[in-house]
PDB file of C-alpha atoms in Angstrom:
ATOM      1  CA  UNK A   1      12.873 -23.804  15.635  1.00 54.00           C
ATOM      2  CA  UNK A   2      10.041 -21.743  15.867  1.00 67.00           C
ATOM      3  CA  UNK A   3       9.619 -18.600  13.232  1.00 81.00           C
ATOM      4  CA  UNK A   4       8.345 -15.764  15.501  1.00 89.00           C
ATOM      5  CA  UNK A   5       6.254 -13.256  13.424  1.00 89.00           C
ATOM      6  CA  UNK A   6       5.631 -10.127  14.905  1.00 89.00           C
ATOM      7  CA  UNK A   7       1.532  -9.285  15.974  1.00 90.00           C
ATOM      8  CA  UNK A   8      -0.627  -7.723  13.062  1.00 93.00           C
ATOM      9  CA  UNK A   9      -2.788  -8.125   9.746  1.00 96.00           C
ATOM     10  CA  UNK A  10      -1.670 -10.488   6.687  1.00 97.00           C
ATOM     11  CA  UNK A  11      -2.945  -9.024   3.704  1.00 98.00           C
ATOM     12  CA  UNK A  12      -3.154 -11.099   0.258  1.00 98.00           C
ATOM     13  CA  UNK A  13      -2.689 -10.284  -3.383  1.00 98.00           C
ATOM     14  CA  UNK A  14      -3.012 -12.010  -6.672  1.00 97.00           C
ATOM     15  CA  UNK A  15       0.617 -13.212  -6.114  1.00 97.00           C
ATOM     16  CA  UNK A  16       1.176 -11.100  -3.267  1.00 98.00           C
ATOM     17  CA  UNK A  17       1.333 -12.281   1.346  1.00 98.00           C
ATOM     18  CA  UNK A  18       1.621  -9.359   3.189  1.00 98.00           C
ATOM     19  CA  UNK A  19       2.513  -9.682   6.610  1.00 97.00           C
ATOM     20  CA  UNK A  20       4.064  -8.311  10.136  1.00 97.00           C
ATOM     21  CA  UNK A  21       8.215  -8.957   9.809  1.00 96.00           C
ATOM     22  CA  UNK A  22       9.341 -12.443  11.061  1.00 96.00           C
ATOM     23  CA  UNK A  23      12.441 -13.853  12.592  1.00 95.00           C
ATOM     24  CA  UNK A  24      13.099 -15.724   8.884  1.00 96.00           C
ATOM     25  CA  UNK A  25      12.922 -12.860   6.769  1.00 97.00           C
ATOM     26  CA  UNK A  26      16.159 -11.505   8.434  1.00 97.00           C
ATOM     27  CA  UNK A  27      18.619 -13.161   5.745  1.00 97.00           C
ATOM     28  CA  UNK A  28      17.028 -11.809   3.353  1.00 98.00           C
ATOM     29  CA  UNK A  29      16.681  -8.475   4.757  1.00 98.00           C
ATOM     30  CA  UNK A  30      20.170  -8.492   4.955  1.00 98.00           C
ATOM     31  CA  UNK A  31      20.907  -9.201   1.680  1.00 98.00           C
ATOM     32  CA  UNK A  32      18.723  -6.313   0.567  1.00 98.00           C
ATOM     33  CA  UNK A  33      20.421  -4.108   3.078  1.00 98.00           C
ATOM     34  CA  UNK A  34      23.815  -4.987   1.756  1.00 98.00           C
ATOM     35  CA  UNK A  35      22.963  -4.615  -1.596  1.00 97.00           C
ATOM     36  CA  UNK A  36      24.528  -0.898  -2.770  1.00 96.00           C
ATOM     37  CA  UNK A  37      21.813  -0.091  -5.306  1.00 95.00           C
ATOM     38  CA  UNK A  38      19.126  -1.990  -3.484  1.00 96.00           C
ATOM     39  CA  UNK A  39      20.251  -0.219  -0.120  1.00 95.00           C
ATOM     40  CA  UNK A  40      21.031   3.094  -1.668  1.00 95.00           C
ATOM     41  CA  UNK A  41      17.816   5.186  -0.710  1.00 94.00           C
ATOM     42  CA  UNK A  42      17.012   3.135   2.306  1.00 93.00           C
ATOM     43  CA  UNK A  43      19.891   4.156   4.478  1.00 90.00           C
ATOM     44  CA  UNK A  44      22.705   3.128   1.990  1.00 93.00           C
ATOM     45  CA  UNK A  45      24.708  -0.222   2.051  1.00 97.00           C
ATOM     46  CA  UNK A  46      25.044  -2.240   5.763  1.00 96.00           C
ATOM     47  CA  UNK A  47      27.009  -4.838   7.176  1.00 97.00           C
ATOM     48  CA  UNK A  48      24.154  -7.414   8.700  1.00 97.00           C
ATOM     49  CA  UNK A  49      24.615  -6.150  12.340  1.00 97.00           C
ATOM     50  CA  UNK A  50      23.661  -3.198  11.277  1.00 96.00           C
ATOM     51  CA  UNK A  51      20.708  -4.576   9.076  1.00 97.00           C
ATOM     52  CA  UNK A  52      19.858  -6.209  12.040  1.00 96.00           C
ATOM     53  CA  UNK A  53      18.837  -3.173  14.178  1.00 96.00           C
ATOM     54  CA  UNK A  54      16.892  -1.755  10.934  1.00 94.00           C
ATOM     55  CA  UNK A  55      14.887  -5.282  11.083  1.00 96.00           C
ATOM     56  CA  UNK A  56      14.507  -5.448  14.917  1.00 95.00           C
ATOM     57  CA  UNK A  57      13.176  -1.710  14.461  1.00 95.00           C
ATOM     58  CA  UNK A  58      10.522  -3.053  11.743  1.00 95.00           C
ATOM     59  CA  UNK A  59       9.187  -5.480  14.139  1.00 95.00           C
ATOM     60  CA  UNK A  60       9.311  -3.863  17.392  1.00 95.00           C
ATOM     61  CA  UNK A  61       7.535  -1.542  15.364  1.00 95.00           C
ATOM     62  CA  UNK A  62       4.715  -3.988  14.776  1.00 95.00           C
ATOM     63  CA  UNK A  63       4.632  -5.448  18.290  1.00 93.00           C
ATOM     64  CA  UNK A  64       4.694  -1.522  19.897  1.00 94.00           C
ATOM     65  CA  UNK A  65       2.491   0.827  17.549  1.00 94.00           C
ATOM     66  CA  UNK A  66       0.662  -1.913  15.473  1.00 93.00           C
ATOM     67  CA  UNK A  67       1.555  -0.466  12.255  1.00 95.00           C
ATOM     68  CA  UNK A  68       5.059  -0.923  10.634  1.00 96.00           C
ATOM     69  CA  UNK A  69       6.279  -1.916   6.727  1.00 97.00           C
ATOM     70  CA  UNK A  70       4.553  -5.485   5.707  1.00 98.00           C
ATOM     71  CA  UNK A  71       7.044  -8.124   4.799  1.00 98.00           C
ATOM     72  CA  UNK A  72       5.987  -9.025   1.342  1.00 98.00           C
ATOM     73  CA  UNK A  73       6.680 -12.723  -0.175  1.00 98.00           C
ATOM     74  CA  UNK A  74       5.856 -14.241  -2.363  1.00 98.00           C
ATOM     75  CA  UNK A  75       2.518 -16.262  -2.585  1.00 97.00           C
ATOM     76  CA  UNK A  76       3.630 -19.244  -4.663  1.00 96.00           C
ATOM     77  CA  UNK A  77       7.384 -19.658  -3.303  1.00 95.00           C
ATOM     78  CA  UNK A  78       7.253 -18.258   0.241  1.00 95.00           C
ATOM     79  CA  UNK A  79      10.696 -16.229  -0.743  1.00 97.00           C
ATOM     80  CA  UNK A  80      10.339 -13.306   0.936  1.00 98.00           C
ATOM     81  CA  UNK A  81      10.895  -9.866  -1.660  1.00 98.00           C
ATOM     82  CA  UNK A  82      10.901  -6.630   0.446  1.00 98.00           C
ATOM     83  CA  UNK A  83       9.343  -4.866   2.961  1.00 98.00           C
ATOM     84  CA  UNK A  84       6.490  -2.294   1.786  1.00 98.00           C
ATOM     85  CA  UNK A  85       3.638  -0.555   4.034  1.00 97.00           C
ATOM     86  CA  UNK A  86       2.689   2.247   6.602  1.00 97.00           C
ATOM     87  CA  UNK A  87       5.543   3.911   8.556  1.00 93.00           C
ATOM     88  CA  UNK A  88       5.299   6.909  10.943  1.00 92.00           C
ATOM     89  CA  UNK A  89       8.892   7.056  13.374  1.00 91.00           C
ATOM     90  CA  UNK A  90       8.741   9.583  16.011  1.00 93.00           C
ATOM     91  CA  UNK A  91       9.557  12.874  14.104  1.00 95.00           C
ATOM     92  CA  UNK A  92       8.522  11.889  10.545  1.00 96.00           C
ATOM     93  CA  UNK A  93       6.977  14.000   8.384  1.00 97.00           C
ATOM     94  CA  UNK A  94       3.739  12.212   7.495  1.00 97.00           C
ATOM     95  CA  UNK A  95       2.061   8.881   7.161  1.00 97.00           C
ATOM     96  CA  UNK A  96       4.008   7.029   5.226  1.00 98.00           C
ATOM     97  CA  UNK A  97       3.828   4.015   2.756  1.00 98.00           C
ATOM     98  CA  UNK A  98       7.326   2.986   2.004  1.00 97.00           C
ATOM     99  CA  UNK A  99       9.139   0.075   0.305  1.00 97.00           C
ATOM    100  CA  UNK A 100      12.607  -1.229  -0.277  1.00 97.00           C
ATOM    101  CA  UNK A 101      12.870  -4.289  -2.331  1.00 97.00           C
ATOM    102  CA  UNK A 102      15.141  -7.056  -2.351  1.00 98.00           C
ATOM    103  CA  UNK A 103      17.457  -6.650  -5.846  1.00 96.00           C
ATOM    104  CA  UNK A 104      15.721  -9.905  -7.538  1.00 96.00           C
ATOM    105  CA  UNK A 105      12.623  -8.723  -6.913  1.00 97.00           C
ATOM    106  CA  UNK A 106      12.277  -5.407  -8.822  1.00 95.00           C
ATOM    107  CA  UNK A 107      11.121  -4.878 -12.275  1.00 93.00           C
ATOM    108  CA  UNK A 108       8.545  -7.280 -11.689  1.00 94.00           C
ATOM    109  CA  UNK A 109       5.717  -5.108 -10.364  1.00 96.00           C
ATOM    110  CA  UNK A 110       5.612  -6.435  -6.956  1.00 97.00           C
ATOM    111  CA  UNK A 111       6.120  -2.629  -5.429  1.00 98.00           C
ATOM    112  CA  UNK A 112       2.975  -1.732  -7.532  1.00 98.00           C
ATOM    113  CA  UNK A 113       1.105  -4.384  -6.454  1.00 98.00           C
ATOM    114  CA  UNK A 114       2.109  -4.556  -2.250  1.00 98.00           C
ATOM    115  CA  UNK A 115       1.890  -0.694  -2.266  1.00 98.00           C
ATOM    116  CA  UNK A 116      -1.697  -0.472  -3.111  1.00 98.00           C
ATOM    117  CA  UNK A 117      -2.698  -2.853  -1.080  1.00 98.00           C
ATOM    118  CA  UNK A 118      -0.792  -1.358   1.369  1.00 98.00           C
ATOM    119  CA  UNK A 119      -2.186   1.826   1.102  1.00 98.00           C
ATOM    120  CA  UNK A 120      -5.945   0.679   0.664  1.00 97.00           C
ATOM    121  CA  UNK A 121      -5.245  -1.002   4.396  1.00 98.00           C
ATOM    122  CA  UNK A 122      -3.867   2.119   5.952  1.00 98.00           C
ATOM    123  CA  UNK A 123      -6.868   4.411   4.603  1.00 97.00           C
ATOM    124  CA  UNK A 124      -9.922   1.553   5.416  1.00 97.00           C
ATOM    125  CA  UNK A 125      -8.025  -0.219   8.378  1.00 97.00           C
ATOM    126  CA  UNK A 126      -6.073   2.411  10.018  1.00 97.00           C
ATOM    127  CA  UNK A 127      -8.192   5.812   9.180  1.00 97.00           C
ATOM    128  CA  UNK A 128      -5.712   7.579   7.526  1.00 98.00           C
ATOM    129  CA  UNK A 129      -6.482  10.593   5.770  1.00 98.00           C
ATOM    130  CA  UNK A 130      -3.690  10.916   3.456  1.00 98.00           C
ATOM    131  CA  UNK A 131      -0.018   9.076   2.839  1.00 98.00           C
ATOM    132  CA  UNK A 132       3.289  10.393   1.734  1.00 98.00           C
ATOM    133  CA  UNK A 133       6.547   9.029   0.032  1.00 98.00           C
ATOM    134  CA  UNK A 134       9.804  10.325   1.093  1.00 98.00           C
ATOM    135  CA  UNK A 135      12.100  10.212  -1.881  1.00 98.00           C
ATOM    136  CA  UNK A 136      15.752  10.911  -2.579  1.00 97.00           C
ATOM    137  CA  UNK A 137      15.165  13.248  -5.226  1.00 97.00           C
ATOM    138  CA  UNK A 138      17.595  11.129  -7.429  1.00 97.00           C
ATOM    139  CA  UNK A 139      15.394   7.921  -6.931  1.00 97.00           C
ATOM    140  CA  UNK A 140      13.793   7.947 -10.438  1.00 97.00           C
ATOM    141  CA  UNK A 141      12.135   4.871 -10.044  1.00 96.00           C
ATOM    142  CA  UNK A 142      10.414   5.486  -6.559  1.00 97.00           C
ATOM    143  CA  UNK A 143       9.031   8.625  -7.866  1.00 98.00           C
ATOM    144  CA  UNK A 144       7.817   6.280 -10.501  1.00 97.00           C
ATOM    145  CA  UNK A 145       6.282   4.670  -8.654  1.00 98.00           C
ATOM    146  CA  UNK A 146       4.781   7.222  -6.501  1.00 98.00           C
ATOM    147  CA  UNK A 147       3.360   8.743  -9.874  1.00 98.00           C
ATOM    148  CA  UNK A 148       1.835   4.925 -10.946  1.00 97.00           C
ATOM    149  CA  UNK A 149       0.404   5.602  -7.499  1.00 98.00           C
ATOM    150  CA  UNK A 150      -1.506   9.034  -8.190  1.00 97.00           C
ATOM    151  CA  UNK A 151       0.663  10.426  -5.762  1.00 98.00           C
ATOM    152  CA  UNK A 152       2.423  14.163  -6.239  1.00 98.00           C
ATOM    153  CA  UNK A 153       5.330  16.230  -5.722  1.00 98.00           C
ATOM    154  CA  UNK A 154       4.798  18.354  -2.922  1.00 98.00           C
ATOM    155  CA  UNK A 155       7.982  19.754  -2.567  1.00 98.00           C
ATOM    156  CA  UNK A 156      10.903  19.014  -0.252  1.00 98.00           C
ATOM    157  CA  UNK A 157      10.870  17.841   3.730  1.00 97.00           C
ATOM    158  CA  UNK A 158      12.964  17.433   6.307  1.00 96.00           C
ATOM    159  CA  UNK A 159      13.338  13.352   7.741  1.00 95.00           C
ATOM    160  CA  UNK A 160      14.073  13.228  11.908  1.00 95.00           C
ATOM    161  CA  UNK A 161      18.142  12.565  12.804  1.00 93.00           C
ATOM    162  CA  UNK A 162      19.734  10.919  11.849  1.00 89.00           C
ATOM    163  CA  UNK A 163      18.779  11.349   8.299  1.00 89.00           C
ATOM    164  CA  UNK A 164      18.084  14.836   8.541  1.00 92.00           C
ATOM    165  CA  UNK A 165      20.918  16.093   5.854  1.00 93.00           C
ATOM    166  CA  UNK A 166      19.026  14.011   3.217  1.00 92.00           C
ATOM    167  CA  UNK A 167      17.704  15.482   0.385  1.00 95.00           C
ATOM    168  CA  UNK A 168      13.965  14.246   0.688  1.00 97.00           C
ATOM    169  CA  UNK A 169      10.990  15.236  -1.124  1.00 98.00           C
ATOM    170  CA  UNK A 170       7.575  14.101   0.434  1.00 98.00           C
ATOM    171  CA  UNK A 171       5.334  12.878  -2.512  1.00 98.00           C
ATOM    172  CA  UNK A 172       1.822  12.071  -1.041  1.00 98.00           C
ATOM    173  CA  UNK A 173      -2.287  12.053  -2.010  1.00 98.00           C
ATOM    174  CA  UNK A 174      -5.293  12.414   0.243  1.00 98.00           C
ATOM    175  CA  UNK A 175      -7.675   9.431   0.810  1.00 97.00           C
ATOM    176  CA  UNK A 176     -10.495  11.215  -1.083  1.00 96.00           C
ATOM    177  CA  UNK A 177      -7.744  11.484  -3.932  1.00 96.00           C
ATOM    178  CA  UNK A 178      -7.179   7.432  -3.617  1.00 97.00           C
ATOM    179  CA  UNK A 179     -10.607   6.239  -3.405  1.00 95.00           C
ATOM    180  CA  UNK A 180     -11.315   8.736  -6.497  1.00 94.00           C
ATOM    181  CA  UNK A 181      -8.668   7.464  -8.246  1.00 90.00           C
ATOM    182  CA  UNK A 182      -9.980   3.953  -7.543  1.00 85.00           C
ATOM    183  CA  UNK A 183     -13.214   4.397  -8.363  1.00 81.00           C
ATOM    184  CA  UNK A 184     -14.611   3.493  -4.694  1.00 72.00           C
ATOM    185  CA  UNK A 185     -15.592   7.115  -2.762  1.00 61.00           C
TER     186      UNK A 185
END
């Protein structure tokens, strides 16, 4: 059986593939997406049909508008452990680097680690000029991360329906901010 992979880049880490979603990461997506705590900020818990339209919308994503979340495995075992990367739906309120990870893969630094790559590809590779975060306000550890990031509060947004009764607050930092921050201008 062949694995179809959507089109788009594969990035690399020190322990880190990033690449365009493929047709084998579904079960794992799923088990992400039924996961309550793992699934809680993402869209909450979901029976896998409905993970499956989630997935399909990753990859048509990729195969439409070039840029979507990177399916992130990883580099010695293959297991696949989230999905991370630019975003930008019709409606949203910015350019977006999101992740969601799988509930065995947390804790371990892999958001850290996919995320800057992530956004060091969609400032050099796709020109943008700043990213945002949307976070629950009760998501402690994304705004963590955000803040491991260099990223800010900027105060709350508003996400497109269906999600737009969410409590969201868009964290975010220029490119100038990034590549300071980085130490390459």
């Amino acid at each position: 059986m062949t694995d179809w992979i959507a089109p788009g880049p594969t990035l690399t880490t020190e322990r880190l593939i990033l690449r365009p979603t493929a047709a084998s990461d579904f079960p794992r997506w799923a088990e992400m997406m039924a996961d309550a705590e793992a699934a809680r900020f993402i869209g909450g818990p979901q029976p896998p049909e409905m993970a499956w339209r989630g997935f399909l919308a990753m990859a048509g994503a990729w195969t439409l508008t070039g840029v979507a979340m990177f399916s992130v495995l990883d580099r010695a075992e293959g297991r696949w452990l989230g999905r991370i990367g630019p975003w930008h739906p019709l409606g949203w309120p910015g350019d977006e680097v999101g992740w969601g990870l799988h509930p065995d893969a947390q804790g371990r630094g892999v958001a850290l680690e996919a995320a800057t790559a992530a956004i060091d590809h969609a400032f050099d590779a796709l020109g943008w000029t700043s990213v945002i975060h949307c976070i629950d306000p009760d998501n402690r550890p994304s705004q963590a991360l955000a803040e491991r990031l260099g990223s800010t509060n900027l105060g709350p947004t508003r996400l497109p329906p269906p999600f737009q009764d969410a409590p969201v607050d868009r964290w975010g930092q220029s490119r100038d901010a990034w590549r300071a921050r980085r130490g390459n201008p």
